[in-house]
């Protein structure tokens, strides 16, 4: 599902539930033309069964696990309170502030924060699989995409509030 509107700074809240072995994601600042509504190029809040899906073991230091900025920054989920069991509802939140600070939240806990377009961000992107796309995630605005890989992943209570 792709939003028809584009967004710059906002708070996006959503509930999600994974089936065993599932892979999905919420992409933001999506920039590529889409052949289907299933995929597109954009920054991604990873939604994944870390135990059963092989992608969780790829990448670098866990940067492809649940709530990570996919293939760029791993989420910090040191406490088991961050995750619900497979089949239970989780709450995700992405906050993009007007100053380009971005936060990923999982079940009420902030699990990562970065500054979009900062020098550190650019270095991390240069060392990711996204390095081949010039200006990856750098545009001022973009739509939001709920990615679908054919696995059973459910979303509800999707709410967005623009920030000024």
N, CA and C of each residue as an Amber inpcrd file, in Angstrom:
protein
   492
   0.8460000  -1.1720000   0.0000000   0.0000000   0.0000000   0.0000000
   0.8920000   1.2360000   0.0000000   0.6650000   2.1220000  -0.9220000
   1.4310000   3.3500000  -1.0730000   0.5240000   4.5390000  -0.8210000
   0.9870000   5.4860000   0.0110000   0.1680000   6.6750000   0.2600000
   0.1120000   7.5400000  -0.9950000  -0.9900000   8.2090000  -1.1890000
  -1.1070000   9.1220000  -2.3290000  -0.4550000  10.4680000  -2.0100000
  -0.3490000  10.8050000  -0.7310000   0.3000000  12.0520000  -0.3130000
   1.7820000  11.8210000  -0.0450000   2.5420000  12.8940000  -0.1010000
   3.9440000  12.8480000   0.3010000   4.0820000  13.5860000   1.6300000
   5.1280000  13.2330000   2.3720000   5.3100000  13.7770000   3.7160000
   6.7580000  14.2030000   3.9180000   6.9530000  15.2170000   4.7760000
   8.3030000  15.6960000   5.0830000   8.6630000  15.4430000   6.5450000
   7.8800000  15.9540000   7.4640000   8.1140000  15.7090000   8.8930000
   6.7880000  15.2870000   9.5110000   6.8520000  14.1990000  10.2860000
   5.6130000  13.5830000  10.7540000   5.8890000  12.5480000  11.8300000
   4.8090000  12.1140000  12.4530000   4.8240000  10.9730000  13.3560000
   3.8580000   9.9450000  12.7750000   4.3790000   8.7740000  12.4580000
   3.5870000   7.6820000  11.9070000   3.5020000   6.5810000  12.9530000
   2.2840000   6.2480000  13.3650000   2.0410000   5.1600000  14.3120000
   1.2910000   4.0550000  13.5870000   1.6480000   2.7960000  13.8950000
   0.9960000   1.6610000  13.2690000   1.1780000   0.4330000  14.1550000
   0.1780000  -0.4240000  14.1340000   0.2740000  -1.7190000  14.8000000
   0.5280000  -2.7590000  13.7220000   1.3360000  -3.7670000  14.0570000
   1.6190000  -4.8260000  13.0980000   1.7290000  -6.1620000  13.8180000
   1.4110000  -7.2050000  13.0600000   1.4960000  -8.5660000  13.5730000
   2.1440000  -9.4270000  12.4990000   3.1490000 -10.1860000  12.9050000
   3.8920000 -11.0550000  11.9950000   3.4480000 -12.5000000  12.1270000
   3.4950000 -13.2210000  11.0180000   3.3870000 -14.6690000  11.0800000
   4.8140000 -15.2200000  11.1420000   4.9450000 -16.4880000  11.4730000
   6.2660000 -17.0950000  11.5990000   7.0460000 -16.9810000  10.2880000
   8.2860000 -16.4940000  10.3870000   9.1750000 -16.3800000   9.2320000
   8.8950000 -15.2100000   8.3120000   8.0140000 -14.3050000   8.6890000
   7.5710000 -13.2260000   7.7980000   8.6010000 -12.1020000   7.6590000
   8.4990000 -11.4000000   6.5270000   9.3570000 -10.2710000   6.1830000
   8.4800000  -9.1910000   5.5600000   8.6110000  -7.9760000   6.0460000
   7.8950000  -6.8330000   5.4970000   8.6540000  -5.5770000   5.9070000
   8.0460000  -4.4310000   5.7440000   8.6730000  -3.1900000   6.1660000
   7.7830000  -2.0090000   5.8560000   8.0760000  -0.9110000   6.5210000
   7.4070000   0.3510000   6.2390000   8.4740000   1.2650000   5.6630000
   8.3100000   1.6250000   4.3990000   9.2930000   2.4770000   3.7230000
   8.8040000   3.9200000   3.7190000   9.7390000   4.8190000   3.9120000
   9.4140000   6.2450000   3.9150000  10.4430000   6.9860000   3.0800000
  10.0590000   8.1680000   2.6190000  10.8440000   8.9080000   1.6170000
  11.0860000   8.0190000   0.3990000  10.0210000   7.3520000  -0.0390000
  10.0860000   6.4810000  -1.2140000  10.2940000   7.3520000  -2.4440000
  11.2210000   6.9210000  -3.3080000  11.5930000   7.7970000  -4.4150000
  11.5440000   7.1610000  -5.8020000  11.5460000   5.8680000  -5.9210000
  11.6170000   5.2650000  -7.2580000  10.2420000   5.0960000  -7.8680000
  10.2160000   5.0460000  -9.1840000   8.9560000   4.6450000  -9.8230000
   8.6880000   3.1840000  -9.4290000   7.4630000   2.8460000  -9.2350000
   7.1400000   1.5060000  -8.7440000   6.4900000   0.7080000  -9.8570000
   7.0210000  -0.4740000 -10.1130000   6.3840000  -1.3590000 -11.0860000
   5.1240000  -1.9520000 -10.4670000   5.1560000  -2.1590000  -9.1630000
   3.9760000  -2.6220000  -8.4370000   3.8930000  -1.8060000  -7.1580000
   2.8320000  -1.9450000  -6.4370000   2.6930000  -1.2580000  -5.1530000
   3.3490000  -2.0590000  -4.0310000   4.0220000  -3.1720000  -4.3740000
   4.6230000  -4.0320000  -3.3650000   5.9910000  -3.5490000  -2.9210000
   6.6770000  -2.7990000  -3.7760000   8.0440000  -2.4240000  -3.4530000
   8.3560000  -1.0490000  -4.0080000   9.3890000  -0.4650000  -3.5130000
   9.8540000   0.8280000  -3.9640000  11.1200000   1.1430000  -3.2050000
  11.8860000   2.0790000  -3.6800000  13.1470000   2.4470000  -3.0560000
  12.8900000   3.5210000  -2.0050000  13.2760000   3.2470000  -0.7580000
  13.0910000   4.2090000   0.3160000  13.6920000   3.7030000   1.6100000
  13.8320000   4.5830000   2.5670000  14.2920000   4.2050000   3.9020000
  13.2670000   3.2410000   4.4840000  13.7240000   2.2460000   5.2460000
  12.7930000   1.1990000   5.6740000  12.9010000   0.8600000   7.1530000
  11.7640000   0.9200000   7.8330000  11.5910000   0.3870000   9.1830000
  11.3510000  -1.1110000   8.9630000  12.3370000  -1.9220000   9.2740000
  12.2670000  -3.3530000   8.9900000  11.2620000  -4.0570000   9.8920000
  10.4410000  -4.8920000   9.2890000   9.4930000  -5.7220000  10.0210000
   9.8090000  -7.1610000   9.6400000  10.2860000  -7.9380000  10.6290000
  10.8660000  -9.2380000  10.3200000  10.7940000 -10.1670000  11.5230000
  10.6090000 -11.4390000  11.2520000  10.7610000 -12.4690000  12.2750000
  12.2670000 -12.7330000  12.3950000  12.8980000 -12.1270000  13.3960000
  14.3500000 -12.2110000  13.5530000  14.8440000 -13.6370000  13.7620000
  14.0220000 -14.4710000  14.3460000  14.4490000 -15.8490000  14.6360000
  14.3740000 -16.7560000  13.4150000  13.3530000 -16.5850000  12.5810000
  13.0980000 -17.5490000  11.5040000  13.4420000 -17.0590000  10.1020000
  13.5130000 -15.7550000   9.8760000  13.7900000 -15.2770000   8.5160000
  15.2940000 -15.1250000   8.3240000  15.8600000 -15.6770000   7.2520000
  17.3150000 -15.6370000   7.0520000  17.8970000 -14.2350000   6.8770000
  17.1110000 -13.2700000   6.4620000  17.6320000 -11.9160000   6.2540000
  18.1530000 -11.2960000   7.5530000  17.6430000 -11.7390000   8.6970000
  18.0880000 -11.2020000   9.9880000  19.5600000 -11.5010000  10.2470000
  20.0830000 -12.5540000   9.6200000  21.4890000 -12.9450000   9.8280000
  22.4180000 -12.2800000   8.8100000  21.8520000 -11.6270000   7.8060000
  22.6500000 -10.9570000   6.7800000  22.9030000  -9.5090000   7.1900000
  23.5370000  -8.7500000   6.3140000  23.8290000  -7.3610000   6.6470000
  24.9960000  -7.2730000   7.6120000  25.0210000  -6.2020000   8.4130000
  26.1180000  -5.9390000   9.3400000  25.5540000  -5.6760000  10.7310000
  26.0960000  -6.3410000  11.7190000  25.7630000  -6.1900000  13.1440000
  24.2580000  -6.0470000  13.4270000  23.4520000  -6.8430000  12.7390000
  22.0220000  -6.8380000  13.0240000  21.2280000  -5.7290000  12.3780000
  21.7550000  -5.1030000  11.3080000  21.0410000  -3.9770000  10.7050000
  19.9130000  -4.3980000   9.7490000  19.5420000  -5.6710000   9.8000000
  18.3860000  -6.1370000   9.0280000  17.3420000  -6.7860000   9.9400000
  17.3930000  -6.4790000  11.2140000  16.4620000  -7.0650000  12.1780000
  15.2860000  -6.1230000  12.4340000  14.3250000  -6.6250000  13.1960000
  13.0980000  -5.8930000  13.4970000  13.3750000  -4.4800000  14.0150000
  12.6990000  -3.5080000  13.4260000  12.7380000  -2.0840000  13.7910000
  14.0300000  -1.3810000  13.4000000  14.9440000  -2.0780000  12.7270000
  16.1740000  -1.4440000  12.2430000  15.8700000  -0.5490000  11.0430000
  16.7900000   0.3640000  10.7460000  16.7760000   1.0730000   9.4740000
  17.4470000   0.1030000   8.5100000  16.6620000  -0.5540000   7.7070000
  17.0930000  -1.7170000   6.9350000  18.4460000  -1.5340000   6.2390000
  19.3590000  -2.4200000   6.5650000  20.7030000  -2.5260000   5.9950000
  21.5870000  -1.3120000   6.2830000  21.1600000  -0.4320000   7.2070000
  21.9570000   0.7580000   7.5090000  22.2770000   0.8380000   9.0050000
  21.2490000   0.8670000   9.8730000  21.4610000   1.0340000  11.3120000
  20.6560000  -0.0260000  12.0610000  21.2990000  -0.8120000  12.9350000
  20.5440000  -1.8030000  13.7140000  19.7330000  -1.1340000  14.8190000
  18.6050000  -1.7370000  15.1320000  17.8170000  -1.2610000  16.2780000
  18.4400000  -1.8220000  17.5510000  18.2510000  -1.1080000  18.6410000
  18.7930000  -1.5050000  19.9360000  17.6560000  -2.0980000  20.7700000
  17.5430000  -3.4270000  20.7360000  16.4720000  -4.1260000  21.4470000
  17.0760000  -5.0270000  22.5150000  17.8050000  -4.4620000  23.4550000
  18.4820000  -5.2670000  24.4740000  17.5260000  -5.9130000  25.4590000
  16.3750000  -5.3580000  25.6540000  15.4220000  -5.8450000  26.6390000
  14.2870000  -6.5840000  25.9240000  13.9130000  -7.7350000  26.4040000
  12.8570000  -8.5350000  25.7790000  11.5040000  -7.8320000  25.7770000
  11.3290000  -6.7910000  26.6050000  10.0770000  -6.0400000  26.5960000
   9.8370000  -5.3460000  25.2630000  10.8950000  -5.2050000  24.4480000
  10.7670000  -4.5380000  23.1550000   9.9520000  -5.3530000  22.1670000
   9.9380000  -6.6690000  22.3150000   9.3050000  -7.5080000  21.3120000
   8.1830000  -8.3470000  21.8970000   7.1500000  -8.4930000  21.0880000
   6.0580000  -9.3980000  21.4210000   6.3390000 -10.7170000  20.6930000
   5.6490000 -11.7490000  21.0880000   5.7950000 -13.0480000  20.4290000
   5.2010000 -12.9790000  19.0310000   5.7030000 -13.8270000  18.1480000
   5.1420000 -13.9260000  16.7980000   3.6510000 -14.2290000  16.9280000
   2.8480000 -13.4980000  16.1610000   1.3980000 -13.6610000  16.2150000
   0.7030000 -12.6740000  17.1290000   1.4820000 -11.9030000  17.9210000
   0.9100000 -10.8730000  18.7820000   1.1080000  -9.5080000  18.1270000
   0.2640000  -8.5540000  18.4880000   0.3460000  -7.2090000  17.9250000
   1.4870000  -6.4200000  18.5480000   2.2730000  -5.7700000  17.7060000
   3.3380000  -4.8500000  18.0990000   2.9300000  -3.4480000  17.6880000
   3.5280000  -2.4550000  18.3260000   3.2880000  -1.0710000  17.9330000
   4.5850000  -0.4890000  17.4030000   4.5370000   0.0230000  16.1700000
   5.6810000   0.6960000  15.5720000   5.4140000   2.1830000  15.4910000
   6.4860000   2.9500000  15.5110000   6.3650000   4.3990000  15.3520000
   7.6170000   4.8960000  14.6470000   7.4100000   5.7500000  13.6740000
   8.4990000   6.4540000  12.9940000   8.2340000   7.9360000  13.1870000
   9.2230000   8.6470000  13.7080000   9.1010000  10.0960000  13.8500000
  10.1950000  10.7320000  13.0060000   9.7890000  11.6290000  12.1180000
  10.7260000  12.4040000  11.3070000  10.5230000  13.8630000  11.6960000
  11.5100000  14.4220000  12.3730000  11.4130000  15.8030000  12.8320000
  11.8190000  16.7640000  11.7150000  11.3850000  18.0330000  11.7930000
  11.7440000  19.0090000  10.7640000  13.2560000  19.1950000  10.5920000
  14.0490000  18.8910000  11.6230000  15.5150000  19.0460000  11.5280000
  16.2070000  17.7740000  11.0250000  15.4280000  16.8360000  10.4520000
  15.9300000  15.5840000   9.8720000  16.3550000  14.5340000  10.8980000
  16.0780000  14.7350000  12.1730000  16.2800000  13.6650000  13.1520000
  15.1490000  12.6680000  12.9510000  15.5070000  11.3920000  12.8590000
  14.5310000  10.3240000  12.6570000  14.6640000   9.3250000  13.7960000
  13.5210000   8.8810000  14.3130000  13.5080000   7.8820000  15.3760000
  12.6230000   6.7110000  14.9660000  13.0580000   5.5080000  15.3330000
  12.2340000   4.3150000  15.2230000  11.8820000   3.8750000  16.6400000
  10.6180000   3.5690000  16.8710000  10.1270000   3.1160000  18.1660000
   9.4760000   1.7480000  17.9770000   9.5850000   0.9100000  18.9950000
   8.9500000  -0.4000000  18.9930000   8.3180000  -0.6290000  20.3590000
   7.0100000  -0.7870000  20.3740000   6.2670000  -1.0630000  21.6090000
   6.5730000  -0.0780000  22.7290000   6.6560000   1.2060000  22.3610000
   6.8450000   2.2630000  23.3480000   8.2870000   2.5790000  23.7030000
   9.2420000   1.9020000  23.1020000  10.6620000   2.1320000  23.3860000
  11.3700000   2.6490000  22.1320000  12.1580000   3.7070000  22.2940000
  12.9540000   4.2010000  21.1720000  14.0990000   3.2240000  20.9530000
  14.1970000   2.6820000  19.7330000  15.2090000   1.6660000  19.4470000
  16.3160000   2.1600000  18.5100000  16.1090000   3.3150000  17.8800000
  17.1980000   3.9350000  17.1130000  16.8690000   5.3770000  16.7970000
  17.9290000   6.1500000  16.5510000  17.7990000   7.5580000  16.1790000
  18.9710000   7.9010000  15.2870000  18.7000000   8.6850000  14.2580000
  19.7640000   9.1340000  13.3570000  19.3730000  10.4700000  12.7470000
  20.3600000  11.1280000  12.1570000  20.1010000  12.3780000  11.4520000
  20.2180000  12.1270000   9.9560000  19.0820000  12.1950000   9.2900000
  19.0290000  11.9710000   7.8490000  19.8560000  13.0400000   7.1360000
  20.6160000  12.6240000   6.1530000  21.4670000  13.4870000   5.3300000
  22.6970000  14.0250000   6.0480000  22.9640000  13.5860000   7.2670000
  24.1930000  13.9940000   7.9520000  25.3840000  13.2590000   7.3280000
  26.5910000  13.6910000   7.6560000  27.7750000  13.0140000   7.1390000
  27.8250000  11.5560000   7.5900000  27.4710000  11.3030000   8.8450000
  27.4640000   9.9220000   9.3510000  26.4490000   9.0800000   8.5760000
  25.2590000   9.6200000   8.3580000  24.2360000   8.9190000   7.5920000
  24.7620000   8.5780000   6.1910000  25.4070000   9.5250000   5.5400000
  25.9220000   9.3000000   4.1820000  26.9860000   8.2040000   4.1600000
  27.8250000   8.1520000   5.1770000  28.8480000   7.0940000   5.2660000
  28.1750000   5.7390000   5.4620000  27.1840000   5.6810000   6.3400000
  26.4780000   4.4170000   6.5690000  25.7800000   3.9280000   5.2990000
  25.1540000   4.8240000   4.5650000  24.5100000   4.4510000   3.3000000
  25.5650000   3.9680000   2.3070000  26.7290000   4.6250000   2.2630000
  27.8020000   4.2380000   1.3370000  28.3220000   2.8290000   1.6050000
  28.1300000   2.3400000   2.8380000  28.5710000   0.9890000   3.1930000
  27.4080000  -0.0070000   3.2290000  26.2930000   0.3590000   2.6330000
  25.1130000  -0.5090000   2.6130000  24.8350000  -0.9550000   1.1800000
  23.8500000  -1.8070000   1.0270000  23.4530000  -2.2470000  -0.3110000
  22.7950000  -1.1070000  -1.1080000  22.4910000   0.0050000  -0.4300000
  21.8400000   1.1470000  -1.0840000  22.8380000   2.1340000  -1.6950000
  24.1270000   1.8680000  -1.5630000  25.1640000   2.7860000  -2.0380000
  25.0520000   3.0660000  -3.5400000  24.5160000   2.1300000  -4.2810000
  24.4360000   2.2950000  -5.7400000  23.3940000   3.3200000  -6.1850000
  22.5190000   3.7520000  -5.2600000  21.4830000   4.7290000  -5.6020000
  21.8980000   6.1020000  -5.0830000  22.2840000   6.9750000  -5.9760000
  22.7290000   8.3220000  -5.6200000  21.6200000   9.0770000  -4.8850000
  21.9550000   9.6570000  -3.7420000  20.9920000  10.4410000  -2.9760000
  19.9420000   9.6140000  -2.2660000  20.2540000   8.3460000  -1.9830000
  19.2980000   7.4470000  -1.3330000  18.7420000   8.0620000  -0.0410000
  17.4320000   8.1740000   0.0460000  16.7570000   8.6760000   1.2410000
  16.9480000  10.1540000   1.5130000  17.4620000  10.9020000   0.5560000
  17.8340000  12.3000000   0.8010000  16.7770000  13.3210000   0.3660000
  15.7800000  12.9090000  -0.3910000  14.8190000  13.8870000  -0.9040000
  14.0240000  14.5290000   0.2250000  13.5010000  15.7090000  -0.0490000
  12.8100000  16.5030000   0.9730000  11.4760000  15.8980000   1.4030000
  10.7950000  15.2050000   0.5010000   9.4810000  14.6320000   0.8030000
   9.3080000  13.3480000   0.0150000   8.3910000  12.5310000   0.4810000
   8.0930000  11.2950000  -0.2400000   6.9030000  10.5880000   0.3590000
   6.3260000   9.6560000  -0.3950000   5.2170000   8.8750000   0.1280000
   5.7090000   7.7930000   1.1020000   4.7750000   7.1280000   1.7220000
   5.0500000   6.0170000   2.6410000   4.4850000   4.7540000   2.0030000
   5.2410000   3.6650000   2.1120000   4.8570000   2.4040000   1.4860000
   4.8690000   1.2880000   2.5260000   3.7760000   0.5630000   2.6340000
   3.7320000  -0.6350000   3.4670000   4.0790000  -1.7970000   2.5400000
   5.2820000  -2.3170000   2.7150000   5.8510000  -3.3110000   1.8080000
   5.1830000  -4.6680000   1.9830000   5.1310000  -5.4110000   0.8890000
   4.5210000  -6.7330000   0.9020000   5.4270000  -7.6910000   0.1520000
   5.8680000  -8.7450000   0.8370000   6.7310000  -9.7670000   0.2300000
   5.9910000 -11.0800000   0.0240000   4.6820000 -11.1070000   0.2500000
   3.9200000 -12.3390000   0.1030000   3.7610000 -13.1060000   1.4100000
   4.3560000 -12.5990000   2.4990000   4.2050000 -13.2330000   3.8080000
   2.9640000 -12.6720000   4.5000000   2.4750000 -13.3870000   5.5040000
   1.3260000 -12.9060000   6.2690000   1.7870000 -11.9140000   7.3290000
   1.5890000 -10.6410000   7.0270000   1.8820000  -9.5510000   7.9440000
   0.6380000  -8.6720000   7.9490000   0.2030000  -8.2710000   9.1350000
  -1.0340000  -7.5240000   9.2770000  -0.7360000  -6.1590000   9.8800000
  -1.4480000  -5.1430000   9.3890000  -1.3250000  -3.7800000   9.8990000
  -2.7000000  -3.2770000  10.2990000  -2.7360000  -2.4530000  11.3470000
  -3.9830000  -1.7840000  11.7310000  -3.6160000  -0.5100000  12.4850000
  -4.6170000   0.3040000  12.7510000  -4.4490000   1.5520000  13.5150000
  -3.3340000   2.4330000  12.9420000  -3.3130000   2.5800000  11.6450000
  -2.3030000   3.4050000  10.9830000  -2.7340000   4.8620000  11.0890000
  -1.8720000   5.6750000  11.7200000  -2.1810000   7.0910000  11.9160000
  -0.9390000   7.9130000  11.6420000  -1.1420000   9.0280000  10.9680000
  -0.0240000   9.9260000  10.6900000  -0.4230000  11.3390000  11.1230000
   0.5400000  12.0070000  11.7490000   0.3390000  13.3950000  12.1900000
   1.5380000  14.1870000  11.6880000   1.2470000  15.1780000  10.8570000
   2.3340000  16.0060000  10.3280000   2.8600000  16.9290000  11.4200000
   4.1770000  17.1230000  11.4250000   4.8460000  17.9970000  12.3880000
   5.2630000  19.2780000  11.6810000   5.2310000  20.3620000  12.3860000
   5.6360000  21.6560000  11.8100000   6.8910000  22.1390000  12.4820000
